[in-house]
């Protein structure tokens, strides 16, 4: 069930809000149970059998948390329970996400192994990392052990961030599970945030996806330079507005139920370096690897060789986390190479700011092309097309046609990639000609704009326009 679907907007969400605030109002335990049941139903909507995988994750991590807690009280080493917990969680993830890929890769060596048929549960990477976060936070004394399996189940399966993030660490919401406060101010803020994300997803990401999918479905050997660049740029904007839109909707939904999640995107395409880009992009994943892999290995407070090793391991794992394909592995390793050049060779440090931004954006765009490609050979051919080295001629005006049809969408995508709207709002509030405060006018314009976004998004959905879901890798 997608947030940007009619069944979610007009059936699931209203029923859950009604049950939470009317039927279960004032009964925290029952509210949590109601949200747990609703979340499991949400996850089961497409493939009911995968709920068993979710329940298995909840059950075993509840046990691992209690095991870690007992060992701590006995002043015994936690290596064994942490290792078993990591092994079981990552093993479950491996079976569903990487086993087929591993067998197919081994078969390229001539082993002739039978390839199993295994469907990937949506969001397994997200909820596995959340479950593992619980055990690790208990072990590191960042949070108390959860004595209620139902409350732990709510943390792992809570539907706003279940299938597309952000990855919520247990320590960040442990207190909110039992002691959160719902207010109308938070609820209205959540509605605004949800509509903002819905607009990003429906009005920009989905429209950019039409062009991106058409271009990437073509033979790259026949792509012209303009068409290849247009396809890669459309995908660059699609993945940002899709991913950040889902994060906005998740944060907004959390606020509606009294939960506060941390930000997951902060205008990453405004970054002037790869390091800054990853401080702004998918922040919850970056901080997860930082807190549970990079820092435990020593981070940057070790000798240079070990520091490089730590960066390599983190980015190798980051690439693997995103999908079971060699394109994702190479994508992660190329980011490691760029970060190595930045941190140890000072690449781009002395460039003028516009060149720093341009270099960063171009590098990110090329790597998104690799991320989108199905195979390494396809990515190589697409790269040659972007460089004009594939020997292709014109595209019969196709790139011009796509550009004209989507000029407004692309202009909006560029505009909102930067914090220009926020800067405009601040500047508008400071304009006080003739002693007048214009902030009420800005608030009115903002409200009208948000209303228009909501109405247009719903109209688009009702019309049944293209509504892709790009998280099947995760």
Short mmCIF file of C-alpha atoms in Angstrom, two decimals:
data_model
loop_
_atom_site.label_atom_id
_atom_site.label_comp_id
_atom_site.label_asym_id
_atom_site.label_seq_id
_atom_site.Cartn_x
_atom_site.Cartn_y
_atom_site.Cartn_z
CA UNK A 1 0.00 0.00 0.00
CA UNK A 2 1.54 3.29 -1.11
CA UNK A 3 1.12 6.56 0.77
CA UNK A 4 0.37 8.12 -2.61
CA UNK A 5 -2.51 5.76 -3.37
CA UNK A 6 -6.25 6.33 -3.13
CA UNK A 7 -6.79 3.35 -0.80
CA UNK A 8 -4.31 4.79 1.70
CA UNK A 9 -5.52 8.40 1.54
CA UNK A 10 -9.25 7.77 1.51
CA UNK A 11 -9.61 4.50 3.42
CA UNK A 12 -6.68 3.30 5.53
CA UNK A 13 -5.47 6.61 7.00
CA UNK A 14 -8.92 8.00 7.93
CA UNK A 15 -9.90 4.73 9.60
CA UNK A 16 -6.64 4.57 11.60
CA UNK A 17 -6.93 8.22 12.69
CA UNK A 18 -10.55 7.69 13.71
CA UNK A 19 -9.72 4.57 15.70
CA UNK A 20 -6.69 6.16 17.35
CA UNK A 21 -8.26 9.47 18.38
CA UNK A 22 -11.89 8.50 18.93
CA UNK A 23 -12.20 4.82 19.78
CA UNK A 24 -8.90 4.44 21.67
CA UNK A 25 -8.48 7.99 22.95
CA UNK A 26 -6.84 8.25 26.38
CA UNK A 27 -5.81 4.56 26.48
CA UNK A 28 -2.11 4.47 25.59
CA UNK A 29 -1.66 0.71 25.74
CA UNK A 30 -4.67 0.14 23.52
CA UNK A 31 -3.57 2.90 21.17
CA UNK A 32 -0.20 1.20 20.77
CA UNK A 33 -1.85 -2.15 20.17
CA UNK A 34 -4.19 -0.55 17.65
CA UNK A 35 -1.25 1.02 15.80
CA UNK A 36 0.58 -2.32 15.84
CA UNK A 37 -2.39 -4.16 14.31
CA UNK A 38 -2.89 -1.36 11.78
CA UNK A 39 0.79 -1.48 10.82
CA UNK A 40 0.75 -5.24 10.32
CA UNK A 41 -2.40 -4.89 8.19
CA UNK A 42 -0.68 -2.13 6.18
CA UNK A 43 2.31 -4.38 5.53
CA UNK A 44 0.11 -7.38 4.70
CA UNK A 45 -1.95 -5.47 2.13
CA UNK A 46 0.16 -6.53 -0.84
CA UNK A 47 1.63 -9.87 0.31
CA UNK A 48 0.04 -11.25 3.51
CA UNK A 49 2.58 -14.06 3.88
CA UNK A 50 5.45 -11.63 4.41
CA UNK A 51 3.86 -10.58 7.69
CA UNK A 52 5.32 -13.83 9.04
CA UNK A 53 8.80 -12.49 8.29
CA UNK A 54 7.95 -9.31 10.17
CA UNK A 55 6.58 -11.26 13.16
CA UNK A 56 9.69 -13.45 13.18
CA UNK A 57 11.89 -10.34 13.30
CA UNK A 58 9.86 -8.91 16.21
CA UNK A 59 9.89 -12.17 18.15
CA UNK A 60 13.58 -12.94 17.82
CA UNK A 61 14.75 -9.37 18.54
CA UNK A 62 12.56 -9.18 21.61
CA UNK A 63 14.39 -12.28 22.83
CA UNK A 64 17.80 -10.89 21.87
CA UNK A 65 17.08 -7.68 23.78
CA UNK A 66 16.15 -9.63 26.92
CA UNK A 67 19.25 -11.79 26.52
CA UNK A 68 21.52 -8.74 26.28
CA UNK A 69 19.79 -7.21 29.32
CA UNK A 70 20.32 -10.33 31.44
CA UNK A 71 23.98 -10.57 30.46
CA UNK A 72 24.51 -6.93 31.42
CA UNK A 73 22.94 -7.49 34.85
CA UNK A 74 25.26 -10.46 35.34
CA UNK A 75 28.25 -8.29 34.33
CA UNK A 76 29.12 -10.70 31.57
CA UNK A 77 30.51 -10.02 28.11
CA UNK A 78 27.96 -9.11 25.46
CA UNK A 79 29.93 -10.38 22.49
CA UNK A 80 27.94 -13.60 22.15
CA UNK A 81 24.39 -12.17 22.20
CA UNK A 82 25.37 -9.28 19.94
CA UNK A 83 27.05 -11.65 17.47
CA UNK A 84 24.06 -14.01 17.46
CA UNK A 85 21.64 -11.11 17.07
CA UNK A 86 23.60 -9.61 14.18
CA UNK A 87 24.00 -13.03 12.59
CA UNK A 88 20.27 -13.86 12.76
CA UNK A 89 19.09 -10.45 11.56
CA UNK A 90 21.60 -10.20 8.74
CA UNK A 91 21.11 -13.87 7.93
CA UNK A 92 17.38 -13.29 7.48
CA UNK A 93 18.16 -10.31 5.27
CA UNK A 94 20.71 -12.36 3.29
CA UNK A 95 18.31 -15.20 2.56
CA UNK A 96 15.57 -12.98 1.18
CA UNK A 97 17.66 -10.30 -0.48
CA UNK A 98 21.06 -11.69 -1.42
CA UNK A 99 20.86 -15.49 -1.70
CA UNK A 100 19.63 -15.50 -5.32
CA UNK A 101 22.26 -12.91 -6.27
CA UNK A 102 24.99 -14.94 -4.55
CA UNK A 103 24.03 -18.19 -6.28
CA UNK A 104 23.81 -16.48 -9.68
CA UNK A 105 27.24 -14.90 -9.12
CA UNK A 106 28.73 -18.28 -8.17
CA UNK A 107 27.21 -19.82 -11.27
CA UNK A 108 29.24 -17.44 -13.41
CA UNK A 109 32.22 -19.49 -12.19
CA UNK A 110 30.66 -22.60 -13.68
CA UNK A 111 29.34 -24.20 -10.49
CA UNK A 112 25.90 -24.94 -11.93
CA UNK A 113 24.00 -24.40 -8.68
CA UNK A 114 20.22 -24.37 -8.71
CA UNK A 115 18.93 -20.79 -8.36
CA UNK A 116 16.18 -20.59 -5.72
CA UNK A 117 13.00 -18.63 -6.33
CA UNK A 118 12.69 -16.13 -3.46
CA UNK A 119 10.52 -13.03 -3.44
CA UNK A 120 11.83 -9.96 -1.65
CA UNK A 121 9.66 -8.62 1.21
CA UNK A 122 9.22 -4.88 0.71
CA UNK A 123 11.16 -2.79 3.22
CA UNK A 124 13.11 -5.69 4.73
CA UNK A 125 16.33 -3.65 4.74
CA UNK A 126 14.62 -0.86 6.66
CA UNK A 127 12.93 -2.92 9.36
CA UNK A 128 15.94 -5.23 9.77
CA UNK A 129 18.21 -2.29 10.53
CA UNK A 130 15.63 -0.89 12.94
CA UNK A 131 15.36 -4.22 14.75
CA UNK A 132 19.13 -4.52 15.00
CA UNK A 133 19.27 -0.94 16.27
CA UNK A 134 17.11 -1.96 19.23
CA UNK A 135 19.47 -4.72 20.36
CA UNK A 136 22.56 -2.56 19.87
CA UNK A 137 21.07 0.43 21.70
CA UNK A 138 20.23 -1.79 24.68
CA UNK A 139 23.75 -3.22 24.63
CA UNK A 140 25.32 0.26 24.45
CA UNK A 141 23.14 1.63 27.30
CA UNK A 142 21.49 4.09 24.95
CA UNK A 143 18.04 2.78 25.85
CA UNK A 144 16.33 0.49 28.34
CA UNK A 145 15.22 -2.99 27.36
CA UNK A 146 11.64 -3.13 26.08
CA UNK A 147 9.60 -5.44 28.32
CA UNK A 148 6.51 -5.40 26.16
CA UNK A 149 6.78 -7.40 22.92
CA UNK A 150 3.79 -5.44 21.60
CA UNK A 151 5.55 -2.10 22.05
CA UNK A 152 8.70 -3.48 20.43
CA UNK A 153 6.54 -4.75 17.60
CA UNK A 154 5.11 -1.25 17.16
CA UNK A 155 8.63 0.20 16.94
CA UNK A 156 9.74 -2.29 14.28
CA UNK A 157 6.54 -2.32 12.21
CA UNK A 158 5.14 1.23 12.63
CA UNK A 159 3.66 1.90 9.19
CA UNK A 160 4.81 5.51 8.51
CA UNK A 161 8.49 4.55 8.16
CA UNK A 162 8.10 0.82 7.51
CA UNK A 163 8.76 0.46 3.79
CA UNK A 164 10.74 3.55 2.77
CA UNK A 165 12.32 4.98 5.90
CA UNK A 166 13.59 6.96 7.57
CA UNK A 167 15.46 4.33 9.59
CA UNK A 168 14.44 5.25 13.14
CA UNK A 169 16.92 4.25 15.82
CA UNK A 170 15.34 2.78 18.92
CA UNK A 171 17.05 5.19 21.32
CA UNK A 172 15.41 8.12 19.50
CA UNK A 173 11.83 6.94 20.05
CA UNK A 174 11.99 4.60 23.06
CA UNK A 175 10.49 7.21 25.37
CA UNK A 176 7.84 8.24 22.85
CA UNK A 177 6.34 4.77 22.60
CA UNK A 178 4.85 4.96 26.09
CA UNK A 179 5.01 8.67 26.98
CA UNK A 180 4.39 10.71 23.82
CA UNK A 181 2.04 13.68 23.80
CA UNK A 182 -0.33 14.36 20.91
CA UNK A 183 -1.18 18.02 20.30
CA UNK A 184 -3.20 19.79 17.65
CA UNK A 185 -0.13 21.86 16.81
CA UNK A 186 1.84 18.69 16.04
CA UNK A 187 -1.10 17.19 14.17
CA UNK A 188 -1.45 20.26 11.94
CA UNK A 189 2.31 20.37 11.40
CA UNK A 190 2.14 16.69 10.44
CA UNK A 191 -0.62 17.38 7.91
CA UNK A 192 1.45 20.16 6.34
CA UNK A 193 4.50 17.91 6.19
CA UNK A 194 2.49 15.04 4.70
CA UNK A 195 1.00 17.27 1.97
CA UNK A 196 4.48 18.61 1.18
CA UNK A 197 5.80 15.08 0.72
CA UNK A 198 2.75 14.04 -1.29
CA UNK A 199 3.33 16.95 -3.66
CA UNK A 200 6.99 16.03 -4.07
CA UNK A 201 6.08 12.44 -4.87
CA UNK A 202 3.05 12.95 -7.12
CA UNK A 203 3.71 16.26 -8.85
CA UNK A 204 7.48 16.07 -9.39
CA UNK A 205 8.89 12.57 -8.84
CA UNK A 206 6.17 10.68 -10.71
CA UNK A 207 6.33 13.05 -13.67
CA UNK A 208 10.14 12.92 -13.87
CA UNK A 209 9.86 9.13 -13.70
CA UNK A 210 7.90 9.03 -16.95
CA UNK A 211 10.86 10.43 -18.89
CA UNK A 212 13.50 8.54 -16.91
CA UNK A 213 11.79 5.19 -17.40
CA UNK A 214 11.31 5.76 -21.12
CA UNK A 215 14.95 6.70 -21.64
CA UNK A 216 16.36 3.86 -19.52
CA UNK A 217 14.14 1.39 -21.39
CA UNK A 218 15.91 2.29 -24.65
CA UNK A 219 19.05 0.73 -26.07
CA UNK A 220 21.86 2.98 -24.80
CA UNK A 221 23.80 2.40 -28.02
CA UNK A 222 21.14 4.45 -29.83
CA UNK A 223 20.83 7.30 -27.33
CA UNK A 224 21.85 10.79 -28.32
CA UNK A 225 23.81 12.97 -25.90
CA UNK A 226 20.83 15.25 -25.06
CA UNK A 227 18.48 12.31 -24.52
CA UNK A 228 20.95 10.44 -22.31
CA UNK A 229 21.55 13.53 -20.17
CA UNK A 230 17.83 14.28 -19.95
CA UNK A 231 17.13 10.71 -18.79
CA UNK A 232 19.86 10.76 -16.17
CA UNK A 233 18.81 14.18 -14.84
CA UNK A 234 15.15 13.14 -14.68
CA UNK A 235 16.14 10.08 -12.66
CA UNK A 236 18.34 12.23 -10.41
CA UNK A 237 15.33 14.39 -9.60
CA UNK A 238 12.95 11.43 -9.45
CA UNK A 239 14.88 9.57 -6.79
CA UNK A 240 15.35 12.69 -4.67
CA UNK A 241 11.75 13.86 -4.74
CA UNK A 242 10.44 10.31 -4.39
CA UNK A 243 12.68 9.43 -1.45
CA UNK A 244 12.50 12.79 0.32
CA UNK A 245 8.77 12.95 -0.39
CA UNK A 246 8.23 9.60 1.30
CA UNK A 247 10.38 10.75 4.23
CA UNK A 248 8.31 13.94 4.54
CA UNK A 249 5.11 11.90 4.51
CA UNK A 250 6.54 9.51 7.12
CA UNK A 251 7.61 12.36 9.39
CA UNK A 252 4.21 13.99 8.95
CA UNK A 253 2.34 10.78 9.74
CA UNK A 254 4.51 10.29 12.81
CA UNK A 255 3.57 13.76 14.05
CA UNK A 256 -0.11 12.95 13.59
CA UNK A 257 0.31 10.15 16.14
CA UNK A 258 2.63 12.01 18.51
CA UNK A 259 5.98 10.65 17.23
CA UNK A 260 8.85 12.90 16.24
CA UNK A 261 11.31 11.43 13.73
CA UNK A 262 14.56 13.08 12.78
CA UNK A 263 15.05 14.74 9.41
CA UNK A 264 16.19 12.47 6.58
CA UNK A 265 16.94 14.96 3.78
CA UNK A 266 18.26 18.52 3.91
CA UNK A 267 18.53 19.73 0.30
CA UNK A 268 21.37 17.36 -0.66
CA UNK A 269 21.69 18.74 -4.21
CA UNK A 270 22.86 22.04 -2.73
CA UNK A 271 25.98 20.29 -1.37
CA UNK A 272 29.44 21.43 -2.42
CA UNK A 273 31.23 18.18 -1.67
CA UNK A 274 30.49 14.48 -1.54
CA UNK A 275 30.95 14.51 2.23
CA UNK A 276 28.38 17.28 2.55
CA UNK A 277 26.04 15.47 0.16
CA UNK A 278 25.98 12.42 2.45
CA UNK A 279 25.41 14.62 5.48
CA UNK A 280 22.25 15.81 3.72
CA UNK A 281 21.09 12.66 1.85
CA UNK A 282 19.31 9.74 3.59
CA UNK A 283 20.63 10.99 6.92
CA UNK A 284 19.11 8.12 8.87
CA UNK A 285 21.12 5.54 6.89
CA UNK A 286 24.35 7.54 7.10
CA UNK A 287 24.02 7.96 10.86
CA UNK A 288 23.12 4.26 11.27
CA UNK A 289 26.36 3.17 9.63
CA UNK A 290 28.25 5.87 11.51
CA UNK A 291 26.93 4.86 14.94
CA UNK A 292 26.95 1.08 14.55
CA UNK A 293 29.82 0.39 12.13
CA UNK A 294 32.15 3.36 11.53
CA UNK A 295 32.60 4.58 15.13
CA UNK A 296 32.87 1.07 16.68
CA UNK A 297 35.69 0.37 14.18
CA UNK A 298 37.48 3.50 15.37
CA UNK A 299 36.08 6.07 12.96
CA UNK A 300 38.64 8.70 12.04
CA UNK A 301 40.39 8.54 15.43
CA UNK A 302 42.80 5.88 14.25
CA UNK A 303 45.86 5.79 12.05
CA UNK A 304 45.40 6.68 8.40
CA UNK A 305 45.41 3.11 7.10
CA UNK A 306 42.67 2.02 9.48
CA UNK A 307 40.69 5.16 8.75
CA UNK A 308 40.74 4.30 5.05
CA UNK A 309 39.74 0.72 5.90
CA UNK A 310 36.79 1.98 7.94
CA UNK A 311 35.59 4.18 5.09
CA UNK A 312 35.96 1.30 2.65
CA UNK A 313 33.93 -1.10 4.79
CA UNK A 314 31.16 1.43 5.39
CA UNK A 315 30.76 2.24 1.71
CA UNK A 316 31.01 -1.36 0.63
CA UNK A 317 28.19 -2.17 3.06
CA UNK A 318 26.24 0.91 1.96
CA UNK A 319 26.34 -0.25 -1.63
CA UNK A 320 25.34 -3.79 -0.71
CA UNK A 321 22.49 -2.52 1.51
CA UNK A 322 20.87 -0.75 -1.42
CA UNK A 323 20.44 -3.83 -3.57
CA UNK A 324 21.63 -7.26 -4.70
CA UNK A 325 23.43 -6.26 -7.87
CA UNK A 326 27.02 -5.50 -8.83
CA UNK A 327 25.88 -2.03 -9.90
CA UNK A 328 25.12 -1.20 -6.26
CA UNK A 329 28.44 -2.60 -5.08
CA UNK A 330 30.33 -0.50 -7.62
CA UNK A 331 28.16 2.52 -6.75
CA UNK A 332 29.19 2.26 -3.09
CA UNK A 333 32.87 1.72 -3.92
CA UNK A 334 32.95 4.73 -6.24
CA UNK A 335 31.58 6.88 -3.43
CA UNK A 336 34.40 5.52 -1.26
CA UNK A 337 36.90 6.58 -3.93
CA UNK A 338 35.45 10.08 -4.13
CA UNK A 339 35.48 10.45 -0.34
CA UNK A 340 39.06 9.19 -0.24
CA UNK A 341 40.08 11.83 -2.78
CA UNK A 342 38.27 14.52 -0.80
CA UNK A 343 39.56 13.58 2.64
CA UNK A 344 43.11 12.50 1.83
CA UNK A 345 43.91 14.23 -1.49
CA UNK A 346 41.89 17.39 -0.83
CA UNK A 347 40.12 17.13 -4.16
CA UNK A 348 38.13 20.29 -4.86
CA UNK A 349 38.99 21.98 -1.56
CA UNK A 350 40.40 25.09 -3.26
CA UNK A 351 37.89 25.31 -6.09
CA UNK A 352 35.52 28.31 -6.25
CA UNK A 353 32.15 27.52 -4.67
CA UNK A 354 30.25 27.28 -7.99
CA UNK A 355 32.75 24.72 -9.30
CA UNK A 356 32.55 22.76 -6.06
CA UNK A 357 28.78 22.56 -6.40
CA UNK A 358 28.90 21.70 -10.11
CA UNK A 359 31.52 19.00 -9.61
CA UNK A 360 29.54 17.44 -6.76
CA UNK A 361 26.25 17.49 -8.66
CA UNK A 362 27.79 15.99 -11.80
CA UNK A 363 29.44 13.20 -9.79
CA UNK A 364 26.16 12.44 -8.02
CA UNK A 365 24.26 12.48 -11.32
CA UNK A 366 26.68 10.02 -12.94
CA UNK A 367 26.46 7.71 -9.95
CA UNK A 368 22.65 7.83 -9.97
CA UNK A 369 22.84 6.65 -13.57
CA UNK A 370 24.87 3.65 -12.36
CA UNK A 371 22.37 3.14 -9.53
CA UNK A 372 19.49 3.06 -12.03
CA UNK A 373 21.17 0.75 -14.55
CA UNK A 374 20.27 -2.94 -14.41
CA UNK A 375 23.73 -4.19 -15.38
CA UNK A 376 27.29 -2.90 -15.42
CA UNK A 377 27.42 -3.24 -19.21
CA UNK A 378 24.27 -1.13 -19.57
CA UNK A 379 25.76 1.51 -17.26
CA UNK A 380 28.96 1.57 -19.34
CA UNK A 381 27.04 2.02 -22.58
CA UNK A 382 24.86 4.73 -21.04
CA UNK A 383 27.96 6.56 -19.84
CA UNK A 384 29.39 6.46 -23.37
CA UNK A 385 26.10 7.88 -24.65
CA UNK A 386 26.31 10.75 -22.17
CA UNK A 387 29.84 11.47 -23.39
CA UNK A 388 28.83 11.23 -27.05
CA UNK A 389 31.12 8.24 -27.57
CA UNK A 390 28.54 5.66 -28.63
CA UNK A 391 28.48 6.71 -32.27
CA UNK A 392 24.77 7.58 -32.20
CA UNK A 393 23.35 10.43 -34.24
CA UNK A 394 20.29 12.48 -33.43
CA UNK A 395 17.19 11.34 -31.62
CA UNK A 396 14.63 12.69 -34.08
CA UNK A 397 13.69 15.55 -31.77
CA UNK A 398 12.65 13.21 -28.96
CA UNK A 399 14.80 14.95 -26.34
CA UNK A 400 13.34 18.33 -27.36
CA UNK A 401 9.81 16.95 -27.14
CA UNK A 402 10.39 15.48 -23.66
CA UNK A 403 12.04 18.70 -22.53
CA UNK A 404 9.17 20.88 -23.72
CA UNK A 405 6.55 18.59 -22.17
CA UNK A 406 8.30 18.56 -18.80
CA UNK A 407 9.88 22.02 -18.68
CA UNK A 408 7.70 23.19 -15.78
CA UNK A 409 8.31 20.02 -13.76
CA UNK A 410 12.07 20.25 -14.29
CA UNK A 411 12.07 23.95 -13.36
CA UNK A 412 10.21 23.16 -10.12
CA UNK A 413 12.60 20.28 -9.45
CA UNK A 414 15.60 22.58 -9.75
CA UNK A 415 13.96 25.37 -7.72
CA UNK A 416 13.00 23.19 -4.76
CA UNK A 417 16.33 21.33 -4.75
CA UNK A 418 17.73 24.38 -2.98
CA UNK A 419 16.44 26.05 0.20
CA UNK A 420 15.18 28.94 -1.92
CA UNK A 421 11.59 28.72 -0.70
CA UNK A 422 12.71 28.93 2.93
CA UNK A 423 15.03 31.83 2.12
CA UNK A 424 12.22 33.59 0.27
CA UNK A 425 9.90 33.17 3.24
CA UNK A 426 12.48 34.60 5.64
CA UNK A 427 13.19 37.53 3.35
CA UNK A 428 9.48 38.17 2.86
CA UNK A 429 8.89 38.31 6.60
CA UNK A 430 11.67 40.85 7.00
CA UNK A 431 10.19 43.21 4.44
CA UNK A 432 8.49 45.88 6.47
CA UNK A 433 7.93 48.81 4.12
CA UNK A 434 6.05 51.67 5.68
CA UNK A 435 6.14 49.86 9.02
CA UNK A 436 3.95 46.96 7.80
CA UNK A 437 4.63 43.36 8.78
CA UNK A 438 4.15 41.20 5.67
CA UNK A 439 4.48 37.87 7.45
CA UNK A 440 0.66 37.31 7.52
CA UNK A 441 0.60 37.75 3.73
CA UNK A 442 3.40 35.21 3.36
CA UNK A 443 1.53 32.78 5.61
CA UNK A 444 -1.57 33.22 3.44
CA UNK A 445 0.39 32.61 0.24
CA UNK A 446 2.00 29.54 1.80
CA UNK A 447 -1.37 28.15 2.85
CA UNK A 448 -2.84 28.75 -0.61
CA UNK A 449 0.16 27.12 -2.26
CA UNK A 450 -0.05 24.10 0.03
CA UNK A 451 -3.78 23.78 -0.65
CA UNK A 452 -3.12 23.87 -4.39
CA UNK A 453 -0.45 21.18 -4.00
CA UNK A 454 -2.87 18.97 -2.07
CA UNK A 455 -5.72 19.43 -4.56
CA UNK A 456 -3.50 18.83 -7.60
CA UNK A 457 -1.90 15.76 -6.02
CA UNK A 458 -5.27 14.19 -5.21
CA UNK A 459 -6.59 14.99 -8.70
CA UNK A 460 -3.53 13.35 -10.24
CA UNK A 461 -4.05 10.25 -8.11
CA UNK A 462 -7.74 10.02 -8.89
CA UNK A 463 -6.92 10.23 -12.60
CA UNK A 464 -4.72 7.17 -12.10
CA UNK A 465 -1.55 8.67 -13.56
CA UNK A 466 1.85 6.95 -13.38
CA UNK A 467 2.72 6.17 -9.76
CA UNK A 468 5.93 4.09 -9.67
CA UNK A 469 7.35 2.54 -6.51
CA UNK A 470 11.15 2.57 -6.54
CA UNK A 471 11.85 0.79 -3.26
CA UNK A 472 11.62 -2.80 -4.47
CA UNK A 473 15.40 -3.12 -4.04
CA UNK A 474 15.13 -2.42 -0.32
#
